[in-house]
N, CA, C and O atoms as a DFTB+ gen file, in Angstrom:
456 C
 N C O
     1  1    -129.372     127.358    -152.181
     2  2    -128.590     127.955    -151.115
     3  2    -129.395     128.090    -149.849
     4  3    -128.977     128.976    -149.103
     5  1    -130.508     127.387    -149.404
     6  2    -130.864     126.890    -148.415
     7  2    -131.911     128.596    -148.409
     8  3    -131.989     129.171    -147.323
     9  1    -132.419     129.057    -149.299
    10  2    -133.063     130.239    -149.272
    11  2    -132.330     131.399    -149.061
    12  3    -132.824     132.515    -148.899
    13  1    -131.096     131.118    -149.065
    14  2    -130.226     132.551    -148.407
    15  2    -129.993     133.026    -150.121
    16  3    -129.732     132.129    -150.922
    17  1    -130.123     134.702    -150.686
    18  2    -129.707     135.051    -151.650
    19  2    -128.252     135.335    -151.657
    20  3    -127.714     135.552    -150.571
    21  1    -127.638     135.358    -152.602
    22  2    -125.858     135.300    -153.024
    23  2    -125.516     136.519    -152.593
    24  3    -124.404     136.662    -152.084
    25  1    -126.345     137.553    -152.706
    26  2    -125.296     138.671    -151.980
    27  2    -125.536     138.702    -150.457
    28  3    -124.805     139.399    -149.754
    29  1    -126.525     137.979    -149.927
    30  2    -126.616     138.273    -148.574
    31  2    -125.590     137.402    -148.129
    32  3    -124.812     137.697    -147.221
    33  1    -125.573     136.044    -148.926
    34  2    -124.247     134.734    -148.554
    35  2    -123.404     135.583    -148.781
    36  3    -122.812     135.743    -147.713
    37  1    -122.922     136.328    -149.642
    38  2    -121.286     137.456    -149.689
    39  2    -121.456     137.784    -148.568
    40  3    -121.291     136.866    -147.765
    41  1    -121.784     138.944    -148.060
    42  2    -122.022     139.192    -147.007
    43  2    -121.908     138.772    -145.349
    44  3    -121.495     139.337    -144.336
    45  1    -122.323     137.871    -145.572
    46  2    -122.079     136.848    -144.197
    47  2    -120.999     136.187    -144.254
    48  3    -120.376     135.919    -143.226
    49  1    -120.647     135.863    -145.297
    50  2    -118.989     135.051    -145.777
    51  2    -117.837     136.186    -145.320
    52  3    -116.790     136.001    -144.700
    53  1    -118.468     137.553    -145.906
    54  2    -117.514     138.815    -145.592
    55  2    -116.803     139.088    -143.969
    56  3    -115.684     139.322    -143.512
    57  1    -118.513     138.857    -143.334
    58  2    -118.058     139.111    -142.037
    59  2    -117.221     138.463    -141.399
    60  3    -116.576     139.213    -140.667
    61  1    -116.743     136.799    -141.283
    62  2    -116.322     136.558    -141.177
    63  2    -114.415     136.133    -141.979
    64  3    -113.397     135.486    -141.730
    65  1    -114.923     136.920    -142.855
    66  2    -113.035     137.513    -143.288
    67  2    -112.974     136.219    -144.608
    68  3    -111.943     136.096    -145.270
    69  1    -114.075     135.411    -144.838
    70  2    -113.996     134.899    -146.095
    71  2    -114.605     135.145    -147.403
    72  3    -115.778     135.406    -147.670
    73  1    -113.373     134.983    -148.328
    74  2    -113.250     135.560    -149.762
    75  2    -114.246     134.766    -150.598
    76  3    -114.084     133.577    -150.874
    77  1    -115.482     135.642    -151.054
    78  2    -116.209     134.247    -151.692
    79  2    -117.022     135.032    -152.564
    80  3    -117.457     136.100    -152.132
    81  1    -117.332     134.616    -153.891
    82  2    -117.436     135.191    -155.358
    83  2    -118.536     133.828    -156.157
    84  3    -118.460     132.603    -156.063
    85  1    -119.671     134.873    -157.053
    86  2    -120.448     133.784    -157.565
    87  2    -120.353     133.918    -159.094
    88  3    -120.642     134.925    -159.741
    89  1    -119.874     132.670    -159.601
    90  2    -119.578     132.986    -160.838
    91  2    -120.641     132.491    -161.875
    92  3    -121.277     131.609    -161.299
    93  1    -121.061     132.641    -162.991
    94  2    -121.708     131.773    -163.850
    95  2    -121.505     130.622    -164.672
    96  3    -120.500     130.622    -165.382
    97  1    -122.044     129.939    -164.695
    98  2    -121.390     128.414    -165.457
    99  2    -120.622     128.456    -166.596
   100  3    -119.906     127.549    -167.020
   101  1    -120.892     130.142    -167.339
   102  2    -120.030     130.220    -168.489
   103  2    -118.938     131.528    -168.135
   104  3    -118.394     132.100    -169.079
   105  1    -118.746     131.823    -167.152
   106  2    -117.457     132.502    -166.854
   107  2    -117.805     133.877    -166.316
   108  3    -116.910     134.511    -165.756
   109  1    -118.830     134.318    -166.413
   110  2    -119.506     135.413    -166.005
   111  2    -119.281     136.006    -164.659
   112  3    -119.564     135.243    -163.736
   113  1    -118.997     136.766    -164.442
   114  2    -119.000     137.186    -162.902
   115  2    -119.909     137.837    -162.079
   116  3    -119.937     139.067    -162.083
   117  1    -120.588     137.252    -161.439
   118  2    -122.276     137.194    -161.237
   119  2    -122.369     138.502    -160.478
   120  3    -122.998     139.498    -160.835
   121  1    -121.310     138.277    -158.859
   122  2    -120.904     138.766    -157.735
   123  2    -120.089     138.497    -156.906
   124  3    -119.812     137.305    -156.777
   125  1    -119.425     139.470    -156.066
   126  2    -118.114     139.220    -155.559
   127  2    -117.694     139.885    -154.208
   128  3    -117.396     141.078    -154.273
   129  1    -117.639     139.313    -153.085
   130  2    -117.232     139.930    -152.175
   131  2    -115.667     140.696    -151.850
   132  3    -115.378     141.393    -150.877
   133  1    -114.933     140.363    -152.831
   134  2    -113.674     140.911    -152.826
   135  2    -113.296     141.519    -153.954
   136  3    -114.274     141.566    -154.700
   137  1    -112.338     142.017    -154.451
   138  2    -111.379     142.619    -155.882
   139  2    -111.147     141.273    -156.246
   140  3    -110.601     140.593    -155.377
   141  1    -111.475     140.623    -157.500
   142  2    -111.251     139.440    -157.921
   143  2    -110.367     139.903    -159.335
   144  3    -110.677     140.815    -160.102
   145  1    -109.205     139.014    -159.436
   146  2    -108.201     139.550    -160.671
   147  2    -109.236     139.261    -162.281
   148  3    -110.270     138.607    -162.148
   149  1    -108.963     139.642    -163.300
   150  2    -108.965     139.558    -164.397
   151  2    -109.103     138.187    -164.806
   152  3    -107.972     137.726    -164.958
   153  1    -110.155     137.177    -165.097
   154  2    -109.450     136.056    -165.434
   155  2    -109.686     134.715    -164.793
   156  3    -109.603     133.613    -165.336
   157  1    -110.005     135.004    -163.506
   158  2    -110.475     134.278    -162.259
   159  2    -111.792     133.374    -162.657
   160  3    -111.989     132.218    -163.031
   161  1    -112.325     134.160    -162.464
   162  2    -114.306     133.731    -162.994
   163  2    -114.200     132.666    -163.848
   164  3    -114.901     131.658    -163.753
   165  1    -113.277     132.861    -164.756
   166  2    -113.062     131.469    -166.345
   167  2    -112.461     130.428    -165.666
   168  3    -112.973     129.311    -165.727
   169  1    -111.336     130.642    -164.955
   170  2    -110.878     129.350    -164.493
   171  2    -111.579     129.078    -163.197
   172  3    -111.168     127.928    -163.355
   173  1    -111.930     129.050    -162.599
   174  2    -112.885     128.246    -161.375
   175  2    -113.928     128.079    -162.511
   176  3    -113.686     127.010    -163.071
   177  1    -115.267     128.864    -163.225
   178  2    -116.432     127.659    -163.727
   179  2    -115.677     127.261    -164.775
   180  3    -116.348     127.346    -165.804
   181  1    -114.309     126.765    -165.027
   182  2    -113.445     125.652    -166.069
   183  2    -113.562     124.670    -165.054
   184  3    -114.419     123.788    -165.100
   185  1    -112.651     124.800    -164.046
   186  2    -112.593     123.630    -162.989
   187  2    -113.884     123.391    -162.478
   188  3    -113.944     122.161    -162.510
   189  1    -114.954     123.800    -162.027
   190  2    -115.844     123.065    -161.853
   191  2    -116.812     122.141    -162.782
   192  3    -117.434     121.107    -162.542
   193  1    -116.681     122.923    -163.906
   194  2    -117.355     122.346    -164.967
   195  2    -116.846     120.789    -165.512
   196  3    -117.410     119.828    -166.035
   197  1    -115.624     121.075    -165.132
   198  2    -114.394     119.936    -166.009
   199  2    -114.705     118.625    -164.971
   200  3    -114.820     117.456    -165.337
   201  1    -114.820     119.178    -163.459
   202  2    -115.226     118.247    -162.343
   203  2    -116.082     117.510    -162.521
   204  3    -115.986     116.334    -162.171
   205  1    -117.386     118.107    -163.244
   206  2    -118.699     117.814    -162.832
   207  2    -118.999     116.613    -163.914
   208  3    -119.465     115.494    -163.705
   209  1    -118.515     117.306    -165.308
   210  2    -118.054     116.586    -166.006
   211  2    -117.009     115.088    -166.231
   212  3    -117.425     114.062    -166.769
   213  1    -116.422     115.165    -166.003
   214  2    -115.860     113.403    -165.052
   215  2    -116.331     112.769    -164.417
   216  3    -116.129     111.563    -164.560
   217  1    -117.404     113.346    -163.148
   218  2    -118.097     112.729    -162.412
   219  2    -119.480     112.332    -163.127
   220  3    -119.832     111.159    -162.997
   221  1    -120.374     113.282    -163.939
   222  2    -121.250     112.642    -164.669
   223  2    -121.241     111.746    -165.604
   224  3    -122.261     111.262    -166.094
   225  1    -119.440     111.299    -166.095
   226  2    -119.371     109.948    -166.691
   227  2    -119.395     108.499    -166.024
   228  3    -119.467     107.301    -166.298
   229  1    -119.286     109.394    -164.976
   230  2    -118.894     107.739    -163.636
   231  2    -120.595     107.547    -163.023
   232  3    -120.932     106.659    -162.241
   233  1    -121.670     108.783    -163.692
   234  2    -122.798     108.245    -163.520
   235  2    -122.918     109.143    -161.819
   236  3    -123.565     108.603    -160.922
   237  1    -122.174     110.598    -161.564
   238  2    -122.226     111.443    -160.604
   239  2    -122.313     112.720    -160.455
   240  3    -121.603     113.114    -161.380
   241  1    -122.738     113.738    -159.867
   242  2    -122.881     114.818    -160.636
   243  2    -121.992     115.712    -159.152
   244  3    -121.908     115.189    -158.041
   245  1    -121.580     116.711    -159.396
   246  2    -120.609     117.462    -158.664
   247  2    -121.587     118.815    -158.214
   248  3    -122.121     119.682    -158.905
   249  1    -121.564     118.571    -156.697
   250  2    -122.223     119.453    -155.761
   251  2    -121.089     120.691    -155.688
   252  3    -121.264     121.843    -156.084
   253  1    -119.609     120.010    -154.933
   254  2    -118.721     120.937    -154.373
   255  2    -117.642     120.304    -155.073
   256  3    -117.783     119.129    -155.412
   257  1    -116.768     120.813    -155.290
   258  2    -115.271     120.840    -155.329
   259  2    -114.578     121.118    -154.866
   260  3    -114.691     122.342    -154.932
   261  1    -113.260     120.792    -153.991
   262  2    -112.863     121.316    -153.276
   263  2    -110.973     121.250    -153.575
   264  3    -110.360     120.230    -153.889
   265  1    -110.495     122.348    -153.407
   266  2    -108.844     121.964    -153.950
   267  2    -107.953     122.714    -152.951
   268  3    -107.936     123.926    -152.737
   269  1    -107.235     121.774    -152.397
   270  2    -106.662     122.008    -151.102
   271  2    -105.188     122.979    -151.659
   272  3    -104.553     122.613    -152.648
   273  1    -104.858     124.047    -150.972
   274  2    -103.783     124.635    -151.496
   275  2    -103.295     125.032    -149.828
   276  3    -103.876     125.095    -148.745
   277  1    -101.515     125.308    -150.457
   278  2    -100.897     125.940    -149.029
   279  2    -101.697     126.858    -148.028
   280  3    -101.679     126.902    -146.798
   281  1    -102.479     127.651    -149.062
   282  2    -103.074     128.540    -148.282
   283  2    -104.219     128.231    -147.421
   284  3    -104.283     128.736    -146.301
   285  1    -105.417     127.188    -147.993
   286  2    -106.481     126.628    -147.359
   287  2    -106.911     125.867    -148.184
   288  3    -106.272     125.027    -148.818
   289  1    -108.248     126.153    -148.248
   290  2    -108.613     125.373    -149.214
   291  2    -109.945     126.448    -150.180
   292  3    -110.594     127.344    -149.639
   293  1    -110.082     126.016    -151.743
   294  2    -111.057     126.739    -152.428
   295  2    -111.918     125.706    -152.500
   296  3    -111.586     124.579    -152.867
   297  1    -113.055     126.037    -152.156
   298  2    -114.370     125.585    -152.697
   299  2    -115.180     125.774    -153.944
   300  3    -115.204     126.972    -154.230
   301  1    -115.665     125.241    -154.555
   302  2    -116.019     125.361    -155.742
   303  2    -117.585     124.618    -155.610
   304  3    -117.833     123.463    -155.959
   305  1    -118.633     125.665    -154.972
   306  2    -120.077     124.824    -154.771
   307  2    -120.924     125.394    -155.561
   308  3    -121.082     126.607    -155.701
   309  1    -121.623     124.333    -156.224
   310  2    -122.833     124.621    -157.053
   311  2    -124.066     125.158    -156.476
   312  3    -124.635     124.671    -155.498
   313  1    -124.477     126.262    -157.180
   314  2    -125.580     127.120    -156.361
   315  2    -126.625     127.538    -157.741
   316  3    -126.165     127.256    -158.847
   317  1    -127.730     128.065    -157.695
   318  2    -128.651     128.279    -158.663
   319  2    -127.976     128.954    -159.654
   320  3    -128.018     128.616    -160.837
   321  1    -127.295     129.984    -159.186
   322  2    -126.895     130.955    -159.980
   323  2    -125.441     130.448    -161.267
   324  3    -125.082     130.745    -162.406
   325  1    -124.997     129.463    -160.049
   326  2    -123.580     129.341    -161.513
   327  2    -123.037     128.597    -160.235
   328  3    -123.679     127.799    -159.553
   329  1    -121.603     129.044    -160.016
   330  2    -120.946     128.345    -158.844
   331  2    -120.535     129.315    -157.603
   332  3    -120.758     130.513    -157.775
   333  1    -120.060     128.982    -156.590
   334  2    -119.869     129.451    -155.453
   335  2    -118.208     129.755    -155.203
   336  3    -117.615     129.070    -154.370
   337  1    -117.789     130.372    -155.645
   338  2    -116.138     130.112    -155.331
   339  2    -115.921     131.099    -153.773
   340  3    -116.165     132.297    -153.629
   341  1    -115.427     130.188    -152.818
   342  2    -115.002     130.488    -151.725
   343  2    -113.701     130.395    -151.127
   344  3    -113.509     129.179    -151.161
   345  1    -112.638     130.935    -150.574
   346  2    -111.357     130.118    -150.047
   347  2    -111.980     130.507    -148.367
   348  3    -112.655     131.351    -147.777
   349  1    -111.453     129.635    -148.204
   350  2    -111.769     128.666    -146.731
   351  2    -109.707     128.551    -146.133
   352  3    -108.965     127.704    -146.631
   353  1    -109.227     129.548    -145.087
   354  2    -108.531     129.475    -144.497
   355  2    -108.460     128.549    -143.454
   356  3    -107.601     127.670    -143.529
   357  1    -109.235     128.593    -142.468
   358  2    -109.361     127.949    -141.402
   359  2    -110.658     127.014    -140.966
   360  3    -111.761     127.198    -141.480
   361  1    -110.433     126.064    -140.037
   362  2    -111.180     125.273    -140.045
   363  2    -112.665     125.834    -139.075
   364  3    -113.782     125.321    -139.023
   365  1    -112.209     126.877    -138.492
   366  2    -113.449     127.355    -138.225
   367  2    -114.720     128.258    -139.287
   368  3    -115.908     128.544    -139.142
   369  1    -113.480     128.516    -140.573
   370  2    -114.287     129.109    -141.353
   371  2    -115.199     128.679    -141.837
   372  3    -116.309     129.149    -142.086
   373  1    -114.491     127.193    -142.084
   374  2    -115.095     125.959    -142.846
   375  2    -116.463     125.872    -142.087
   376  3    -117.436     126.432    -142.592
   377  1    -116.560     125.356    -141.174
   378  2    -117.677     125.084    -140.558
   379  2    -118.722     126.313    -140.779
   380  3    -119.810     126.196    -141.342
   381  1    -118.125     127.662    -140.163
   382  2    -119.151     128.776    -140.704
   383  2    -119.769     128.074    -141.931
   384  3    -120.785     127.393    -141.785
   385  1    -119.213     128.215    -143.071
   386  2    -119.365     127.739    -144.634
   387  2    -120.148     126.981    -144.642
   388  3    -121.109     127.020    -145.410
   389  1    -119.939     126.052    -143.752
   390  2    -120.904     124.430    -144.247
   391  2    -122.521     124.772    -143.359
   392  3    -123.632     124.548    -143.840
   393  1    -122.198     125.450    -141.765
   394  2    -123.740     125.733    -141.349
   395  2    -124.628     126.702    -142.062
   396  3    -125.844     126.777    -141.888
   397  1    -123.578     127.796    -143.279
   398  2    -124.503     128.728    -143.762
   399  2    -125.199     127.971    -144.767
   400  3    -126.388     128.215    -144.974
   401  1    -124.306     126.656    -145.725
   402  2    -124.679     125.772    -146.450
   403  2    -125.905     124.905    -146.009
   404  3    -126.632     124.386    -146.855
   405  1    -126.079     124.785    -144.915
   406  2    -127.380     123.785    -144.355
   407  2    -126.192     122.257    -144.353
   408  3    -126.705     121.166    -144.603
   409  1    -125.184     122.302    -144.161
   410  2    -124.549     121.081    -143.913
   411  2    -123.679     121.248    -142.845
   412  3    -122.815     122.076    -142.558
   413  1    -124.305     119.856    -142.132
   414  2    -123.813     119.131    -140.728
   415  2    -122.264     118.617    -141.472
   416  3    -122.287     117.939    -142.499
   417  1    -121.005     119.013    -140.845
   418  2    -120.014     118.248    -140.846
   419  2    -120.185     116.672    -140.167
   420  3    -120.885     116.430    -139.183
   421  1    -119.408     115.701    -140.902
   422  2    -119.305     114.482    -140.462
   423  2    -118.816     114.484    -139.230
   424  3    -119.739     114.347    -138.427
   425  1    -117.471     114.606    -138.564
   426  2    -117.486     115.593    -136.929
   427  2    -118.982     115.084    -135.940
   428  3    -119.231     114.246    -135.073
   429  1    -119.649     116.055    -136.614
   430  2    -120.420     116.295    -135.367
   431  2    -121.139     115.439    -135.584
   432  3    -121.304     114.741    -134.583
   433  1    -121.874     115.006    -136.732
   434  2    -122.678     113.582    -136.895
   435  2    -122.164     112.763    -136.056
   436  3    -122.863     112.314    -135.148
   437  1    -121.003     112.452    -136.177
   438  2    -120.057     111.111    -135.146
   439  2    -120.492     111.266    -133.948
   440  3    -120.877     110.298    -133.292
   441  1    -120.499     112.741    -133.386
   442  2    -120.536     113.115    -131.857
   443  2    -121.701     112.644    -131.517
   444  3    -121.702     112.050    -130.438
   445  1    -122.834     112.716    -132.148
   446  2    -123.742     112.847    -131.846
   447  2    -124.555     111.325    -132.050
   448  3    -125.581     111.051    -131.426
   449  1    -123.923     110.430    -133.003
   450  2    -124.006     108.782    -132.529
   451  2    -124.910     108.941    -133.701
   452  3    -125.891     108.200    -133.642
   453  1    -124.841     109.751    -134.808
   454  2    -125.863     109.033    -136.018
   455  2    -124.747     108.159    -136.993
   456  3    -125.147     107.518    -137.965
């Protein structure tokens, strides 16, 4: 996580009004910046696991996941601890997300002629 610890990433995710929770690879609920329901924690590290899993047959291994819903989109990023579950409303959030991540959006790469 680019040296940043998970509750300080809650935290900074908080301030900016995004919902984001670290779960453990086996369902555990590590930490959580919001009231997370009953139940939650199992199905996101299911779906990421199940991801990572498909992709390490194709010979790939799964950083992020990402699953676009009416509402925005959930992220599902692999971090030391287990996984990263975030929902990402807006596209400015996103970007927050990706510079706290240490990742340049493709966007600005373009802008910038690499």
């Amino acid at each position: 996580m680019e040296g940043m610890e998970g509750q300080a990433l809650l935290g900074k995710l908080k301030e900016r009004d995004i919902m984001a929770a670290i779960i453990g690879f086996d369902g555990s609920r590590i930490a959580s910046n919001f009231g997370m329901q009953d139940g939650v924690e199992n199905y996101s590290s299911s779906v990421f696991n199940v991801g990572d899993a498909l992709l390490r047959q194709a010979g790939e291994a799964a950083e992020e996941v990402v699953i676009t819903t009416d509402m925005g989109n959930l992220v599902l990023k692999k971090v030391d601890e287990g996984v990263l579950v975030v929902l990402i409303k807006t596209k400015d959030q996103y970007a927050f997300y990706k510079g706290l991540m240490g990742v340049e959006e493709p966007e600005a790469k373009n802008k910038e002629g690499k």
